[in-house]
Structures are given as C-alpha cells and as structure tokens.
Amino acid sequence: MKILGIETSCDETGAAIIEGTDKTQPVTLLSNVLATSLAKHAETGGIIPEIAAREQVKYILPVIDQALEEGLGYKKTHRKKPDIDAIAVTYGPGLIGSLLVGVETVKTLSLLWNVPVIPANHLYGHIYANWIQTIHNSQLTINFPAVALVVSGGHTDLVYIEKHGSLKVIGGTRDDAAGEAFDKIGRLLGLSYPAGPTISRLALQGNAKAFQLPRPMWDSKDFDFSFSGLKTAVLNLIKKNGWEFGGHVILNPGSIGGTEVKNLKDPSVRPQDDKLLADLCASVQKAIVDVIVFKTFNAAREYTAQSLLLGGGVAANAALREAFAKEAAELGIPLYIPPANLCTDNGAMIAAAGFYNDTQAEWNAITADPELYY
Ligand code: KG4
Ligand code: ZN
C-alpha cells in the first residue's frame, strides 16, 4: 500500500510517500519533501498564525508535486491519478489556518483522484515516525506494550501503547511544553525563535553545573511535567544579576530552512556574555533533560514497557538523545528515536501514522480540529 502523507499543522509544509505491506513491519520511505516558513518567524520571536497559513498556501502544491515526482516518477503534466492507495493528512492539533490548507487540499485531491483520505492525528505522527525504515534501523521490530514520549513545541506527553491504534495518555505537562520552555527561555536570553536548536548548540560550550535550576515535579509520584517554573527561575536569575542579553541571536545565519537570515546579534552584547550565555544554556538544557529522562523511565518501569519511543522536535536534541541512550542501555529496554529530520514536523510521519491507524474516510467527512488530543 502506498500512502501520500500531508502535514501542514504549523509552519512546516510536508509531503511524503511511504510504502507498507504488513503492520508488524516498518514502512519504507519513497520521498519526503519539506518547506518551512521558519525564517519568517525567526525575527518576530514566534509564529504568527496568519503568516504561517499564507506560507502554507504558497508551498502546498509545489511540495506535493515534488513528493510525487521523487517518490513515484509522477509528472504533474500527467494530470491523472498517481499510483497511491490513500492520502493521509494531519487534521489536528495545530493552527486552524495552517491545518485548513492541508485538509482542504487533500479533500480536493481525494475527490479528483477518487482515493480515500486517512485523517491523521499530528501527535500520533510524532510517535509513528519511529516505524519508518531508515539506513540505521533496517531490522526494526517494535514490541508492545510501548511507552512513548512526545516532546514538541506544544506537547510533552507520556503515552502508553498497548497495540497499534490503542494509545492512552499517562502523563503530560501541566503548563508549558518542553519545546515551549526552550523557546521562551531562549527569548529571555535574546535568542531567536525557535530557540531549542540554538540553546542546544550554545550548551556545547557551557557548564551544565554553573547554575542550580529547579527540576519541577521531580518528587511527584505521577508522570506529569511542569516547565513554567523553570522559566521564572531563569527570569529571576537574570533580574537579580542585572544581566542584559542582546536581541535575537541567530548563530548560523543562512541556515534556517535554506533561507538567507541576517545575523541580528546585538553589538552591545559584551564578549564575556558568551560564556555566561553558554553556561545558562547548558544549565537550562540539563534541567529539562533530567526531568524528562527521570519521569519517562519511571513510566517505562511502571508499565513494564517492551519498547520506549521518542518523537517530536525536542527529541532532535543531542543531549536528550544521549541521556536516553545511556539510561536505556542500563535498564536494558529497547529505545527508538527517529533521525532528527523525522523528529521535527514532516509528511512522512503522517503517512506512517495513516498506515498503522488506517481509518479511511470519504473526503466530505473530514474537518480540521485544532484542539485534537489522543
Ligand atoms: O515537533 P515540532 O517540529 O513542532 C511541534 O509540533 O511543536 O517541534 C518544535 C519544537 C520547538 O519548540 C523547538 O525549539 C524544539 O522543537 N526543538 C528543539 C530542538 N530542535 C527543535 N529543542 C531542543 N533541542 C533541539 N535540538
Ligand atoms: Zn509537531
């Protein structure tokens, strides 16, 4: 079965083709195309929904065209139905304007080509990115029951998976998500949006023990998280010491989504601040990673998970991946983390979620749902 997967829930426009035969086996990736409006949001400190939606409109058809051509050799001049069996599309959660672009496009294609639509939950997508075969996991077999951690810009969820399609939330954040914590703390440190990757890069030069930051909800017996206190702790530290950070540091100009981005580093940032910034980044990252690792392995033990799965943008974080790998080896539990480009939003994970949770629907039965949960 070949599935075209479409993702447009936020600022990424993704289209991909996967092929799968058996739900006990991983799916193969035939193409995976992504466009992003991230550079447009870098300077405004966050995503402006209206702009994200307009950019989705610009990218959606070229991205689908390219995915069909790269995956199936399909030329748009054919104008006939490509060799696909279904189209999976993210119908939530996400920004309504962005979601609608994908959902309405897919409804039109479904009607035109007479192929069924599989409405896919974006959060399932982050989890199901683990079932995509890559050069690193050709012998992939994921055993149930599994515990999955979705760590993204909007979610920090612990999920118990009994089998395909049977997912139960066992914990989540009570306030900010982990990615949101990275982004908001980054803002306090004068870093541009999204700050997660920048903090992770700066942290490489820093001392994670330089600042004692809280590990929120460490002692709670549940599997919930809270990250807003960490943000307040960093803010208090900044105020107490009278530190000032220059605005919107973009460390690698030119590299965001392949678009030229100016380095806006404020010249008033003094050289000695670089060390301070790196130490703060390392300490913040360690606080977030410590709590996530501790709670996730507690959940894996309590639920006697046969596999542990990570997904979502924050799972691209190198320190987090390393900490999970170390702990998983000690506990002897198989750990699955998608490659970094499949952790952040993409169309392949939506196609995979569609393959393993195949609830096909007629085009006119699909509606975007920004608040969708599990
Ligand atoms: O999954 P994703 O692409 O979009 C959502 O569904 O939210 O995740 C985006 C989030 C942002 O908060 C971003 O700062 C964070 O993932 N992120 C990272 C890293 N790469 C992306 N956070 C920490 N370290 C990274 N390397
Ligand atoms: Zn996401």
PDB file of C-alpha atoms in Angstrom, residues 71-263:
ATOM      1  CA  GLY A  71       8.701   9.026  -4.938  1.00  0.00           C
ATOM      2  CA  LEU A  72       6.804   7.745  -7.973  1.00  0.00           C
ATOM      3  CA  GLY A  73       8.314   9.457 -11.008  1.00  0.00           C
ATOM      4  CA  TYR A  74       4.938  11.165 -11.421  1.00  0.00           C
ATOM      5  CA  LYS A  75       4.849  14.236 -13.628  1.00  0.00           C
ATOM      6  CA  LYS A  76       2.196  16.825 -12.971  1.00  0.00           C
ATOM      7  CA  THR A  77       1.572  17.039 -16.710  1.00  0.00           C
ATOM      8  CA  HIS A  78       0.079  13.508 -16.462  1.00  0.00           C
ATOM      9  CA  ARG A  79      -2.867  15.020 -14.619  1.00  0.00           C
ATOM     10  CA  LYS A  80      -4.134  11.535 -13.819  1.00  0.00           C
ATOM     11  CA  LYS A  81      -4.314   9.694 -10.516  1.00  0.00           C
ATOM     12  CA  PRO A  82      -0.826   8.851  -9.191  1.00  0.00           C
ATOM     13  CA  ASP A  83      -0.068   5.310  -8.030  1.00  0.00           C
ATOM     14  CA  ILE A  84      -1.215   5.817  -4.423  1.00  0.00           C
ATOM     15  CA  ASP A  85      -3.851   3.973  -2.366  1.00  0.00           C
ATOM     16  CA  ALA A  86      -4.726   6.723   0.114  1.00  0.00           C
ATOM     17  CA  ILE A  87      -3.825  10.224   1.278  1.00  0.00           C
ATOM     18  CA  ALA A  88      -3.150  10.753   4.994  1.00  0.00           C
ATOM     19  CA  VAL A  89      -3.499  14.312   6.239  1.00  0.00           C
ATOM     20  CA  THR A  90      -2.988  15.998   9.603  1.00  0.00           C
ATOM     21  CA  TYR A  91      -6.405  17.195  10.792  1.00  0.00           C
ATOM     22  CA  GLY A  92      -5.189  18.370  14.236  1.00  0.00           C
ATOM     23  CA  PRO A  93      -3.921  19.544  16.600  1.00  0.00           C
ATOM     24  CA  GLY A  94      -2.408  22.757  15.247  1.00  0.00           C
ATOM     25  CA  LEU A  95      -3.151  26.244  13.975  1.00  0.00           C
ATOM     26  CA  ILE A  96      -6.539  26.338  12.292  1.00  0.00           C
ATOM     27  CA  GLY A  97      -5.430  28.389   9.266  1.00  0.00           C
ATOM     28  CA  SER A  98      -2.456  26.118   8.610  1.00  0.00           C
ATOM     29  CA  LEU A  99      -4.448  22.909   9.161  1.00  0.00           C
ATOM     30  CA  LEU A 100      -7.162  24.019   6.750  1.00  0.00           C
ATOM     31  CA  VAL A 101      -4.672  24.396   3.907  1.00  0.00           C
ATOM     32  CA  GLY A 102      -3.682  20.715   4.134  1.00  0.00           C
ATOM     33  CA  VAL A 103      -7.157  19.393   4.851  1.00  0.00           C
ATOM     34  CA  GLU A 104      -8.884  21.294   2.039  1.00  0.00           C
ATOM     35  CA  THR A 105      -6.134  20.473  -0.464  1.00  0.00           C
ATOM     36  CA  VAL A 106      -6.407  16.776   0.373  1.00  0.00           C
ATOM     37  CA  LYS A 107     -10.205  16.825   0.100  1.00  0.00           C
ATOM     38  CA  THR A 108      -9.875  18.259  -3.394  1.00  0.00           C
ATOM     39  CA  LEU A 109      -7.254  15.691  -4.443  1.00  0.00           C
ATOM     40  CA  SER A 110      -9.338  12.876  -2.982  1.00  0.00           C
ATOM     41  CA  LEU A 111     -12.364  13.960  -4.979  1.00  0.00           C
ATOM     42  CA  LEU A 112     -10.322  14.449  -8.130  1.00  0.00           C
ATOM     43  CA  TRP A 113      -8.396  11.158  -7.985  1.00  0.00           C
ATOM     44  CA  ASN A 114     -11.057   9.117  -6.195  1.00  0.00           C
ATOM     45  CA  VAL A 115      -8.696   7.976  -3.430  1.00  0.00           C
ATOM     46  CA  PRO A 116      -9.686   7.651   0.246  1.00  0.00           C
ATOM     47  CA  VAL A 117      -8.453  10.067   2.893  1.00  0.00           C
ATOM     48  CA  ILE A 118      -6.971   8.934   6.204  1.00  0.00           C
ATOM     49  CA  PRO A 119      -7.363  11.702   8.796  1.00  0.00           C
ATOM     50  CA  ALA A 120      -4.197  11.598  10.945  1.00  0.00           C
ATOM     51  CA  ASN A 121      -3.524  12.965  14.409  1.00  0.00           C
ATOM     52  CA  HIS A 122      -0.285  15.003  14.389  1.00  0.00           C
ATOM     53  CA  LEU A 123       0.682  13.590  17.807  1.00  0.00           C
ATOM     54  CA  TYR A 124       0.330  10.016  16.529  1.00  0.00           C
ATOM     55  CA  GLY A 125       2.543  11.147  13.648  1.00  0.00           C
ATOM     56  CA  HIS A 126       5.389  12.057  16.025  1.00  0.00           C
ATOM     57  CA  ILE A 127       5.128   8.598  17.600  1.00  0.00           C
ATOM     58  CA  TYR A 128       4.774   6.721  14.295  1.00  0.00           C
ATOM     59  CA  ALA A 129       7.902   8.378  12.866  1.00  0.00           C
ATOM     60  CA  ASN A 130       9.580   5.513  14.729  1.00  0.00           C
ATOM     61  CA  TRP A 131       8.100   2.958  12.305  1.00  0.00           C
ATOM     62  CA  ILE A 132       9.798   4.479   9.266  1.00  0.00           C
ATOM     63  CA  GLN A 133      12.662   2.407   7.987  1.00  0.00           C
ATOM     64  CA  THR A 134      15.992   4.223   7.638  1.00  0.00           C
ATOM     65  CA  ILE A 135      19.500   3.039   6.899  1.00  0.00           C
ATOM     66  CA  HIS A 136      20.069   2.843  10.662  1.00  0.00           C
ATOM     67  CA  ASN A 137      17.169   0.524  11.502  1.00  0.00           C
ATOM     68  CA  SER A 138      16.683  -1.965   8.681  1.00  0.00           C
ATOM     69  CA  GLN A 139      15.843  -4.775  11.153  1.00  0.00           C
ATOM     70  CA  LEU A 140      13.286  -2.695  13.031  1.00  0.00           C
ATOM     71  CA  THR A 141      10.746  -4.575  15.191  1.00  0.00           C
ATOM     72  CA  ILE A 142       8.989  -2.575  17.870  1.00  0.00           C
ATOM     73  CA  ASN A 143       7.398  -4.721  20.560  1.00  0.00           C
ATOM     74  CA  PHE A 144       4.277  -3.821  22.547  1.00  0.00           C
ATOM     75  CA  PRO A 145       3.374  -2.644  25.063  1.00  0.00           C
ATOM     76  CA  ALA A 146       5.395   0.513  24.469  1.00  0.00           C
ATOM     77  CA  VAL A 147       5.725   3.818  26.275  1.00  0.00           C
ATOM     78  CA  ALA A 148       6.137   6.859  24.041  1.00  0.00           C
ATOM     79  CA  LEU A 149       7.228  10.375  24.883  1.00  0.00           C
ATOM     80  CA  VAL A 150       6.080  13.151  22.558  1.00  0.00           C
ATOM     81  CA  VAL A 151       8.226  16.239  23.205  1.00  0.00           C
ATOM     82  CA  SER A 152       7.479  19.113  20.874  1.00  0.00           C
ATOM     83  CA  GLY A 153       6.703  22.818  20.847  1.00  0.00           C
ATOM     84  CA  GLY A 154       3.146  22.236  22.034  1.00  0.00           C
ATOM     85  CA  HIS A 155       3.286  18.883  23.866  1.00  0.00           C
ATOM     86  CA  THR A 156       5.147  16.893  26.483  1.00  0.00           C
ATOM     87  CA  ASP A 157       3.069  13.735  26.673  1.00  0.00           C
ATOM     88  CA  LEU A 158       3.752  10.272  28.032  1.00  0.00           C
ATOM     89  CA  VAL A 159       1.649   7.716  26.197  1.00  0.00           C
ATOM     90  CA  TYR A 160       1.070   4.023  26.847  1.00  0.00           C
ATOM     91  CA  ILE A 161       0.621   1.997  23.641  1.00  0.00           C
ATOM     92  CA  GLU A 162      -0.900  -1.438  24.023  1.00  0.00           C
ATOM     93  CA  LYS A 163      -1.049  -2.082  20.285  1.00  0.00           C
ATOM     94  CA  HIS A 164      -1.469  -0.096  17.066  1.00  0.00           C
ATOM     95  CA  GLY A 165      -4.350   2.339  17.499  1.00  0.00           C
ATOM     96  CA  SER A 166      -4.659   1.782  21.256  1.00  0.00           C
ATOM     97  CA  LEU A 167      -2.970   4.784  22.858  1.00  0.00           C
ATOM     98  CA  LYS A 168      -3.585   6.098  26.381  1.00  0.00           C
ATOM     99  CA  VAL A 169      -2.106   9.280  27.863  1.00  0.00           C
ATOM    100  CA  ILE A 170      -0.441   8.549  31.223  1.00  0.00           C
ATOM    101  CA  GLY A 171       1.149  11.944  31.842  1.00  0.00           C
ATOM    102  CA  GLY A 172       1.646  15.370  30.373  1.00  0.00           C
ATOM    103  CA  THR A 173       2.681  18.902  31.092  1.00  0.00           C
ATOM    104  CA  ARG A 174       0.536  20.998  33.383  1.00  0.00           C
ATOM    105  CA  ASP A 175       1.685  24.252  31.759  1.00  0.00           C
ATOM    106  CA  ASP A 176       4.410  24.853  29.153  1.00  0.00           C
ATOM    107  CA  ALA A 177       5.628  22.074  26.875  1.00  0.00           C
ATOM    108  CA  ALA A 178       9.352  21.257  26.863  1.00  0.00           C
ATOM    109  CA  GLY A 179       9.880  22.885  23.448  1.00  0.00           C
ATOM    110  CA  GLU A 180       7.924  25.913  24.603  1.00  0.00           C
ATOM    111  CA  ALA A 181      10.221  26.130  27.659  1.00  0.00           C
ATOM    112  CA  PHE A 182      13.287  26.078  25.393  1.00  0.00           C
ATOM    113  CA  ASP A 183      11.715  28.751  23.173  1.00  0.00           C
ATOM    114  CA  LYS A 184      10.502  31.040  25.990  1.00  0.00           C
ATOM    115  CA  ILE A 185      13.734  30.799  27.985  1.00  0.00           C
ATOM    116  CA  GLY A 186      15.629  31.391  24.749  1.00  0.00           C
ATOM    117  CA  ARG A 187      13.665  34.578  24.293  1.00  0.00           C
ATOM    118  CA  LEU A 188      14.753  35.738  27.762  1.00  0.00           C
ATOM    119  CA  LEU A 189      18.323  35.057  26.647  1.00  0.00           C
ATOM    120  CA  GLY A 190      17.882  37.106  23.463  1.00  0.00           C
ATOM    121  CA  LEU A 191      17.794  34.080  21.161  1.00  0.00           C
ATOM    122  CA  SER A 192      15.609  33.986  18.090  1.00  0.00           C
ATOM    123  CA  TYR A 193      12.705  31.557  17.571  1.00  0.00           C
ATOM    124  CA  PRO A 194      12.885  28.559  17.698  1.00  0.00           C
ATOM    125  CA  ALA A 195      15.457  28.668  20.483  1.00  0.00           C
ATOM    126  CA  GLY A 196      15.691  24.903  21.140  1.00  0.00           C
ATOM    127  CA  PRO A 197      18.323  24.134  18.480  1.00  0.00           C
ATOM    128  CA  THR A 198      20.313  27.295  19.371  1.00  0.00           C
ATOM    129  CA  ILE A 199      20.315  26.511  23.100  1.00  0.00           C
ATOM    130  CA  SER A 200      21.494  23.009  22.313  1.00  0.00           C
ATOM    131  CA  ARG A 201      24.380  24.329  20.202  1.00  0.00           C
ATOM    132  CA  LEU A 202      25.392  27.006  22.746  1.00  0.00           C
ATOM    133  CA  ALA A 203      25.193  24.449  25.560  1.00  0.00           C
ATOM    134  CA  LEU A 204      28.075  22.505  23.984  1.00  0.00           C
ATOM    135  CA  GLN A 205      30.458  25.269  25.177  1.00  0.00           C
ATOM    136  CA  GLY A 206      28.818  25.682  28.586  1.00  0.00           C
ATOM    137  CA  ASN A 207      28.988  24.200  32.065  1.00  0.00           C
ATOM    138  CA  ALA A 208      25.696  22.498  32.966  1.00  0.00           C
ATOM    139  CA  LYS A 209      26.519  22.781  36.676  1.00  0.00           C
ATOM    140  CA  ALA A 210      27.088  26.546  36.539  1.00  0.00           C
ATOM    141  CA  PHE A 211      23.561  27.349  37.765  1.00  0.00           C
ATOM    142  CA  GLN A 212      21.330  25.403  40.118  1.00  0.00           C
ATOM    143  CA  LEU A 213      17.948  25.403  38.403  1.00  0.00           C
ATOM    144  CA  PRO A 214      14.810  23.628  39.655  1.00  0.00           C
ATOM    145  CA  ARG A 215      13.739  20.167  38.438  1.00  0.00           C
ATOM    146  CA  PRO A 216       9.971  20.809  38.598  1.00  0.00           C
ATOM    147  CA  MET A 217       7.703  17.976  39.818  1.00  0.00           C
ATOM    148  CA  TRP A 218      10.659  15.637  40.347  1.00  0.00           C
ATOM    149  CA  ASP A 219       9.104  14.197  43.505  1.00  0.00           C
ATOM    150  CA  SER A 220       5.512  13.977  42.307  1.00  0.00           C
ATOM    151  CA  LYS A 221       4.512  10.342  42.040  1.00  0.00           C
ATOM    152  CA  ASP A 222       2.680  10.866  38.735  1.00  0.00           C
ATOM    153  CA  PHE A 223       4.035  11.201  35.204  1.00  0.00           C
ATOM    154  CA  ASP A 224       3.207  14.885  34.810  1.00  0.00           C
ATOM    155  CA  PHE A 225       5.584  17.717  33.984  1.00  0.00           C
ATOM    156  CA  SER A 226       5.694  21.456  34.621  1.00  0.00           C
ATOM    157  CA  PHE A 227       8.161  23.787  32.948  1.00  0.00           C
ATOM    158  CA  SER A 228       6.850  27.288  33.603  1.00  0.00           C
ATOM    159  CA  GLY A 229       8.654  27.473  36.986  1.00  0.00           C
ATOM    160  CA  LEU A 230      11.944  26.871  35.227  1.00  0.00           C
ATOM    161  CA  LYS A 231      11.299  29.862  33.002  1.00  0.00           C
ATOM    162  CA  THR A 232      10.519  32.006  36.092  1.00  0.00           C
ATOM    163  CA  ALA A 233      13.704  30.780  37.797  1.00  0.00           C
ATOM    164  CA  VAL A 234      15.788  31.894  34.796  1.00  0.00           C
ATOM    165  CA  LEU A 235      13.966  35.234  34.686  1.00  0.00           C
ATOM    166  CA  ASN A 236      14.648  35.807  38.405  1.00  0.00           C
ATOM    167  CA  LEU A 237      18.306  34.951  37.912  1.00  0.00           C
ATOM    168  CA  ILE A 238      18.572  37.450  35.078  1.00  0.00           C
ATOM    169  CA  LYS A 239      16.833  40.181  37.092  1.00  0.00           C
ATOM    170  CA  LYS A 240      18.820  39.525  40.278  1.00  0.00           C
ATOM    171  CA  ASN A 241      22.124  39.814  38.436  1.00  0.00           C
ATOM    172  CA  GLY A 242      21.044  42.652  36.156  1.00  0.00           C
ATOM    173  CA  TRP A 243      22.152  40.732  33.055  1.00  0.00           C
ATOM    174  CA  GLU A 244      21.219  42.011  29.648  1.00  0.00           C
ATOM    175  CA  PHE A 245      21.246  39.860  26.573  1.00  0.00           C
ATOM    176  CA  GLY A 246      21.342  41.268  23.050  1.00  0.00           C
ATOM    177  CA  GLY A 247      18.296  40.669  20.897  1.00  0.00           C
ATOM    178  CA  HIS A 248      17.707  37.787  18.512  1.00  0.00           C
ATOM    179  CA  VAL A 249      20.997  35.983  18.280  1.00  0.00           C
ATOM    180  CA  ILE A 250      20.943  33.794  15.195  1.00  0.00           C
ATOM    181  CA  LEU A 251      24.036  31.666  15.384  1.00  0.00           C
ATOM    182  CA  ASN A 252      24.145  30.302  11.897  1.00  0.00           C
ATOM    183  CA  PRO A 253      22.839  32.923   9.516  1.00  0.00           C
ATOM    184  CA  GLY A 254      21.711  31.490   6.214  1.00  0.00           C
ATOM    185  CA  SER A 255      20.862  28.058   7.544  1.00  0.00           C
ATOM    186  CA  ILE A 256      17.235  28.331   8.615  1.00  0.00           C
ATOM    187  CA  GLY A 257      15.107  26.489   6.086  1.00  0.00           C
ATOM    188  CA  GLY A 258      17.702  27.266   3.439  1.00  0.00           C
ATOM    189  CA  THR A 259      16.671  30.942   3.512  1.00  0.00           C
ATOM    190  CA  GLU A 260      19.102  33.805   3.960  1.00  0.00           C
ATOM    191  CA  VAL A 261      18.804  35.130   7.514  1.00  0.00           C
ATOM    192  CA  LYS A 262      20.690  38.123   8.826  1.00  0.00           C
ATOM    193  CA  ASN A 263      22.735  37.752  11.980  1.00  0.00           C
TER     194      ASN A 263
END
